[in-house]
Amino acid sequence: MSATIKTADEIEKMRIAGRLAAEVLEIIEPHVVAGITTLELDRICHDHIVNVQKAIPAPLNYRGFPKSICTSVNQVVCHGIPTEKSLKKGDIVNIDITVIKDGYHGDTSKMFVVGQPSILANRLMDVTQKALWIGIEQVKPGCRLGDIGHAIQTFVEAHHYSVVREYCGHGIGREFHEDPQILHYGTPGTGLVLQPGMCFTIEPMVNAGKQQVKLKPDGWTVVTKDRSLSAQYEHTLLVTDDAYEVLTLRKEETHLIS
Ligand code: MF3
Ligand code: CO
Ligand code: CO
């Protein structure tokens, strides 16, 4: 398992792609309301990426994925395909955006709530977002991948939720999914040592119930086996000389940077 070190020129392109991906999550927010279909959300994001950003929605036709974004509602863990079904009050939905600009990828996702979430849903989303940020805060040269996974797993399990094992974060750059794999569980002091110039995602999937998942017959949609709710947040990161840069930071998150 290796990781490429990006050049200064590549890092600048990663910053641009990351900012565009984050911007899509910002512009879609007011549209995530009861009655809208996830297909309509896909269309709005697609049009913004293609017409405004002059970028490419990476999921479209990626290994046969049929749409431009992933929309994962309630018990869907990840890779939900946008459909004609409307969102209803109380739904929680992850929207996962990946754009390609000037040959480089930016990949990010967050949870949206339709109306008022249940207390459980609210707590699950909060724990998952905090788990992502606890992982992010480990990132600096010399840190090992096992340190990131361990920090996330420990935090999630302390809240009696479970970490999905089958899907993970990934190196990112010219390719959507590059080495290394970024597991959201692990053993401290093990795994690849981080170096400045590496770019990768952290994207924990957290289930309110058991960790097991199953793949739907469509070949994409991943759901919790026990039908419990699932949440996910994702950022694309750069390892800097002293710590990290969040390439997909949204304006609402500037207070989270340490
Ligand atoms: N965006 C997802 C990730 O974070 C990958 C989606 S693959 C797709 O890695 F084909 F479903 F779009
Ligand atoms: Co990703
Ligand atoms: Co993603």
Tab-separated table of C-alpha atoms and ligand atoms in Angstrom:
chain	number	residue	atom	x	y	z
A	1	MET	CA	0.000	0.000	0.000
A	2	SER	CA	1.581	3.237	-1.158
A	3	ALA	CA	0.518	6.825	-1.634
A	4	THR	CA	1.666	9.407	-4.127
A	5	ILE	CA	3.073	12.694	-2.929
A	6	LYS	CA	1.410	15.544	-4.794
A	7	THR	CA	3.520	18.346	-6.253
A	8	ALA	CA	2.778	21.995	-5.440
A	9	ASP	CA	1.035	22.307	-8.793
A	10	GLU	CA	-1.123	19.232	-8.164
A	11	ILE	CA	-1.991	20.464	-4.657
A	12	GLU	CA	-3.262	23.731	-6.130
A	13	LYS	CA	-5.537	21.726	-8.458
A	14	MET	CA	-6.711	19.560	-5.546
A	15	ARG	CA	-7.613	22.742	-3.643
A	16	ILE	CA	-9.747	23.934	-6.522
A	17	ALA	CA	-11.516	20.587	-6.985
A	18	GLY	CA	-12.095	20.316	-3.229
A	19	ARG	CA	-13.607	23.784	-3.019
A	20	LEU	CA	-15.983	23.024	-5.889
A	21	ALA	CA	-17.169	19.772	-4.264
A	22	ALA	CA	-17.787	21.636	-0.980
A	23	GLU	CA	-19.673	24.348	-2.850
A	24	VAL	CA	-22.120	21.788	-4.250
A	25	LEU	CA	-23.040	20.730	-0.693
A	26	GLU	CA	-23.576	24.411	0.137
A	27	ILE	CA	-25.847	25.176	-2.808
A	28	ILE	CA	-27.970	22.024	-2.436
A	29	GLU	CA	-28.842	22.703	1.218
A	30	PRO	CA	-31.982	24.850	0.662
A	31	HIS	CA	-33.360	22.245	-1.746
A	32	VAL	CA	-33.329	19.362	0.728
A	33	VAL	CA	-36.948	19.671	1.865
A	34	ALA	CA	-39.978	17.403	2.182
A	35	GLY	CA	-41.469	16.482	-1.199
A	36	ILE	CA	-38.345	16.791	-3.342
A	37	THR	CA	-37.074	13.613	-4.969
A	38	THR	CA	-33.458	12.560	-4.806
A	39	LEU	CA	-33.533	12.524	-8.613
A	40	GLU	CA	-34.334	16.255	-8.531
A	41	LEU	CA	-31.422	16.817	-6.143
A	42	ASP	CA	-29.210	14.894	-8.574
A	43	ARG	CA	-30.346	17.124	-11.438
A	44	ILE	CA	-29.667	20.357	-9.521
A	45	CYS	CA	-26.185	19.191	-8.495
A	46	HIS	CA	-25.407	17.849	-11.962
A	47	ASP	CA	-26.406	21.110	-13.640
A	48	HIS	CA	-24.415	23.202	-11.156
A	49	ILE	CA	-21.288	21.061	-11.584
A	50	VAL	CA	-21.491	20.976	-15.373
A	51	ASN	CA	-22.870	24.427	-16.238
A	52	VAL	CA	-21.640	26.684	-13.426
A	53	GLN	CA	-18.449	24.975	-12.282
A	54	LYS	CA	-17.492	23.663	-15.727
A	55	ALA	CA	-16.461	20.484	-13.962
A	56	ILE	CA	-17.344	16.790	-14.231
A	57	PRO	CA	-19.524	14.832	-11.776
A	58	ALA	CA	-17.211	11.878	-11.092
A	59	PRO	CA	-19.860	9.294	-10.096
A	60	LEU	CA	-21.686	9.485	-13.458
A	61	ASN	CA	-20.795	6.270	-15.315
A	62	TYR	CA	-18.084	5.467	-12.747
A	63	ARG	CA	-17.977	1.654	-12.890
A	64	GLY	CA	-21.523	1.870	-14.241
A	65	PHE	CA	-22.991	4.153	-11.544
A	66	PRO	CA	-25.998	5.756	-13.296
A	67	LYS	CA	-26.218	9.220	-11.655
A	68	SER	CA	-24.074	12.239	-10.777
A	69	ILE	CA	-24.340	12.127	-6.977
A	70	CYS	CA	-24.998	9.532	-4.279
A	71	THR	CA	-28.053	10.037	-2.049
A	72	SER	CA	-28.238	7.661	0.910
A	73	VAL	CA	-31.465	7.923	2.907
A	74	ASN	CA	-32.044	6.578	6.475
A	75	GLN	CA	-30.892	2.918	6.562
A	76	VAL	CA	-28.851	3.342	3.363
A	77	VAL	CA	-25.177	3.316	4.346
A	78	CYS	CA	-23.657	4.614	1.106
A	79	HIS	CA	-23.850	4.649	-2.712
A	80	GLY	CA	-27.611	5.281	-2.790
A	81	ILE	CA	-28.833	5.916	-6.341
A	82	PRO	CA	-31.089	8.975	-6.769
A	83	THR	CA	-34.708	7.932	-7.465
A	84	GLU	CA	-38.228	9.277	-8.044
A	85	LYS	CA	-39.091	8.757	-4.389
A	86	SER	CA	-39.760	11.964	-2.437
A	87	LEU	CA	-38.061	12.831	0.804
A	88	LYS	CA	-40.374	13.074	3.790
A	89	LYS	CA	-40.197	14.817	7.175
A	90	GLY	CA	-37.788	13.086	9.526
A	91	ASP	CA	-35.636	11.533	6.794
A	92	ILE	CA	-31.882	11.851	7.092
A	93	VAL	CA	-29.940	11.845	3.850
A	94	ASN	CA	-26.263	11.762	3.004
A	95	ILE	CA	-25.361	13.572	-0.191
A	96	ASP	CA	-21.949	12.572	-1.531
A	97	ILE	CA	-20.390	14.833	-4.149
A	98	THR	CA	-17.286	14.133	-6.196
A	99	VAL	CA	-16.181	16.563	-8.885
A	100	ILE	CA	-13.322	16.434	-11.337
A	101	LYS	CA	-11.769	19.775	-12.259
A	102	ASP	CA	-8.673	20.097	-14.428
A	103	GLY	CA	-8.055	16.358	-13.996
A	104	TYR	CA	-8.211	16.277	-10.174
A	105	HIS	CA	-10.906	14.998	-7.814
A	106	GLY	CA	-12.590	16.561	-4.774
A	107	ASP	CA	-14.811	14.207	-2.717
A	108	THR	CA	-17.030	15.189	0.214
A	109	SER	CA	-20.325	14.318	1.851
A	110	LYS	CA	-22.556	15.416	4.696
A	111	MET	CA	-25.883	14.580	6.271
A	112	PHE	CA	-29.021	16.626	5.704
A	113	VAL	CA	-32.207	16.430	7.723
A	114	VAL	CA	-35.693	16.856	6.294
A	115	GLY	CA	-37.726	18.747	8.885
A	116	GLN	CA	-37.074	17.679	12.470
A	117	PRO	CA	-34.899	14.609	13.047
A	118	SER	CA	-35.587	12.117	15.810
A	119	ILE	CA	-33.345	12.375	18.866
A	120	LEU	CA	-31.629	9.152	17.778
A	121	ALA	CA	-31.004	10.439	14.246
A	122	ASN	CA	-29.665	13.705	15.595
A	123	ARG	CA	-27.304	11.955	17.965
A	124	LEU	CA	-26.127	9.525	15.272
A	125	MET	CA	-25.323	12.359	12.854
A	126	ASP	CA	-23.560	14.338	15.575
A	127	VAL	CA	-21.414	11.378	16.642
A	128	THR	CA	-20.542	10.595	13.015
A	129	GLN	CA	-19.504	14.165	12.221
A	130	LYS	CA	-17.428	14.321	15.403
A	131	ALA	CA	-15.859	10.954	14.501
A	132	LEU	CA	-14.766	12.388	11.138
A	133	TRP	CA	-13.206	15.407	12.850
A	134	ILE	CA	-11.458	13.289	15.490
A	135	GLY	CA	-9.939	11.353	12.582
A	136	ILE	CA	-8.959	14.580	10.813
A	137	GLU	CA	-7.263	15.922	13.927
A	138	GLN	CA	-4.878	12.952	13.969
A	139	VAL	CA	-3.519	13.901	10.547
A	140	LYS	CA	0.060	15.153	10.499
A	141	PRO	CA	3.405	13.926	9.137
A	142	GLY	CA	4.550	10.890	11.119
A	143	CYS	CA	1.017	9.848	12.074
A	144	ARG	CA	0.105	6.329	10.954
A	145	LEU	CA	-3.127	5.219	9.313
A	146	GLY	CA	-3.901	2.922	12.260
A	147	ASP	CA	-3.913	5.978	14.515
A	148	ILE	CA	-6.706	7.555	12.452
A	149	GLY	CA	-8.788	4.376	12.356
A	150	HIS	CA	-8.327	3.726	16.045
A	151	ALA	CA	-9.360	7.246	17.052
A	152	ILE	CA	-12.552	7.023	14.989
A	153	GLN	CA	-13.464	3.510	16.135
A	154	THR	CA	-12.868	4.257	19.814
A	155	PHE	CA	-15.054	7.363	19.713
A	156	VAL	CA	-17.900	5.685	17.806
A	157	GLU	CA	-17.957	2.578	19.970
A	158	ALA	CA	-17.885	4.658	23.174
A	159	HIS	CA	-21.255	5.955	21.978
A	160	HIS	CA	-22.500	2.383	21.406
A	161	TYR	CA	-22.687	2.799	17.658
A	162	SER	CA	-20.788	0.702	15.097
A	163	VAL	CA	-18.265	1.418	12.352
A	164	VAL	CA	-18.934	-0.087	8.910
A	165	ARG	CA	-15.954	-2.206	7.836
A	166	GLU	CA	-16.653	-2.953	4.144
A	167	TYR	CA	-16.128	0.608	2.840
A	168	CYS	CA	-13.326	2.998	3.627
A	169	GLY	CA	-11.628	6.273	2.763
A	170	HIS	CA	-9.063	6.398	-0.020
A	171	GLY	CA	-6.199	8.225	-1.596
A	172	ILE	CA	-7.427	10.720	-4.179
A	173	GLY	CA	-5.987	12.810	-6.970
A	174	ARG	CA	-6.030	12.136	-10.701
A	175	GLU	CA	-7.949	8.981	-9.806
A	176	PHE	CA	-11.193	8.888	-7.809
A	177	HIS	CA	-9.963	6.013	-5.640
A	178	GLU	CA	-6.190	5.745	-5.190
A	179	ASP	CA	-4.033	3.919	-2.635
A	180	PRO	CA	-3.968	3.832	0.318
A	181	GLN	CA	-7.218	2.598	1.829
A	182	ILE	CA	-8.181	4.600	4.916
A	183	LEU	CA	-9.898	2.256	7.368
A	184	HIS	CA	-12.159	3.772	10.015
A	185	TYR	CA	-11.030	1.239	12.616
A	186	GLY	CA	-7.596	-0.044	13.544
A	187	THR	CA	-4.631	-0.350	15.841
A	188	PRO	CA	-2.519	2.652	16.870
A	189	GLY	CA	1.072	2.682	15.693
A	190	THR	CA	0.358	0.471	12.659
A	191	GLY	CA	-0.037	1.159	8.960
A	192	LEU	CA	1.345	3.672	6.510
A	193	VAL	CA	3.211	6.703	7.894
A	194	LEU	CA	1.781	10.010	6.625
A	195	GLN	CA	4.019	12.414	4.722
A	196	PRO	CA	3.446	15.981	3.521
A	197	GLY	CA	1.786	16.086	0.106
A	198	MET	CA	-0.403	13.009	0.542
A	199	CYS	CA	-4.107	13.494	-0.250
A	200	PHE	CA	-6.839	11.171	0.969
A	201	THR	CA	-10.405	11.073	2.217
A	202	ILE	CA	-11.744	10.148	5.628
A	203	GLU	CA	-15.403	9.111	5.403
A	204	PRO	CA	-16.694	7.084	8.343
A	205	MET	CA	-20.004	5.268	7.979
A	206	VAL	CA	-21.620	4.782	11.384
A	207	ASN	CA	-24.623	2.561	12.108
A	208	ALA	CA	-27.024	3.087	15.000
A	209	GLY	CA	-27.276	-0.706	15.259
A	210	LYS	CA	-24.902	-3.481	14.226
A	211	GLN	CA	-21.991	-3.002	11.823
A	212	GLN	CA	-23.172	-5.524	9.203
A	213	VAL	CA	-24.335	-4.260	5.831
A	214	LYS	CA	-25.819	-5.795	2.710
A	215	LEU	CA	-25.757	-4.842	-0.947
A	216	LYS	CA	-29.091	-4.370	-2.737
A	217	PRO	CA	-29.735	-6.209	-6.034
A	218	ASP	CA	-29.059	-2.963	-7.965
A	219	GLY	CA	-25.377	-3.646	-7.219
A	220	TRP	CA	-24.808	-0.232	-5.574
A	221	THR	CA	-27.140	0.576	-2.692
A	222	VAL	CA	-25.629	-0.529	0.624
A	223	VAL	CA	-28.041	-0.845	3.563
A	224	THR	CA	-27.710	-1.851	7.209
A	225	LYS	CA	-28.510	-5.528	7.662
A	226	ASP	CA	-30.600	-4.795	10.794
A	227	ARG	CA	-32.292	-1.821	9.074
A	228	SER	CA	-30.913	0.607	11.641
A	229	LEU	CA	-30.142	4.190	10.629
A	230	SER	CA	-26.721	4.974	9.196
A	231	ALA	CA	-24.813	8.249	8.823
A	232	GLN	CA	-21.670	9.363	6.977
A	233	TYR	CA	-19.544	12.485	6.625
A	234	GLU	CA	-16.555	12.815	4.292
A	235	HIS	CA	-13.730	15.246	3.662
A	236	THR	CA	-10.754	15.297	1.285
A	237	LEU	CA	-7.534	16.142	3.145
A	238	LEU	CA	-3.988	17.191	2.375
A	239	VAL	CA	-1.144	16.323	4.741
A	240	THR	CA	0.768	19.590	5.250
A	241	ASP	CA	4.260	20.147	6.727
A	242	ASP	CA	2.835	20.435	10.227
A	243	ALA	CA	-0.703	18.966	10.156
A	244	TYR	CA	-3.569	18.938	7.669
A	245	GLU	CA	-5.619	21.058	5.315
A	246	VAL	CA	-9.286	20.215	4.727
A	247	LEU	CA	-9.633	20.697	0.972
A	248	THR	CA	-13.439	20.362	1.066
A	249	LEU	CA	-14.154	22.641	4.027
A	250	ARG	CA	-17.544	24.391	3.912
A	251	LYS	CA	-18.115	27.928	5.173
A	252	GLU	CA	-20.301	26.581	8.023
A	253	GLU	CA	-17.267	24.601	9.266
A	254	THR	CA	-14.569	27.253	9.566
A	255	HIS	CA	-14.953	27.196	13.366
A	256	LEU	CA	-13.939	23.504	13.440
A	257	ILE	CA	-10.357	24.091	12.262
A	258	SER	CA	-7.811	23.822	15.056
B	1	MF3	N1	-18.090	9.236	-3.374
B	1	MF3	C1	-17.905	7.868	-2.949
B	1	MF3	C2	-16.665	7.857	-2.094
B	1	MF3	O1	-16.622	8.627	-1.195
B	1	MF3	C3	-17.790	6.913	-4.073
B	1	MF3	C4	-19.016	6.812	-4.868
B	1	MF3	S1	-18.750	5.718	-6.141
B	1	MF3	C5	-20.149	5.894	-7.032
B	1	MF3	O2	-15.694	7.226	-2.310
B	1	MF3	F1	-19.957	5.275	-8.143
B	1	MF3	F2	-21.147	5.404	-6.308
B	1	MF3	F3	-20.380	7.157	-7.245
B	2	CO	CO	-14.603	9.051	-0.995
B	3	CO	CO	-17.574	10.458	-1.544
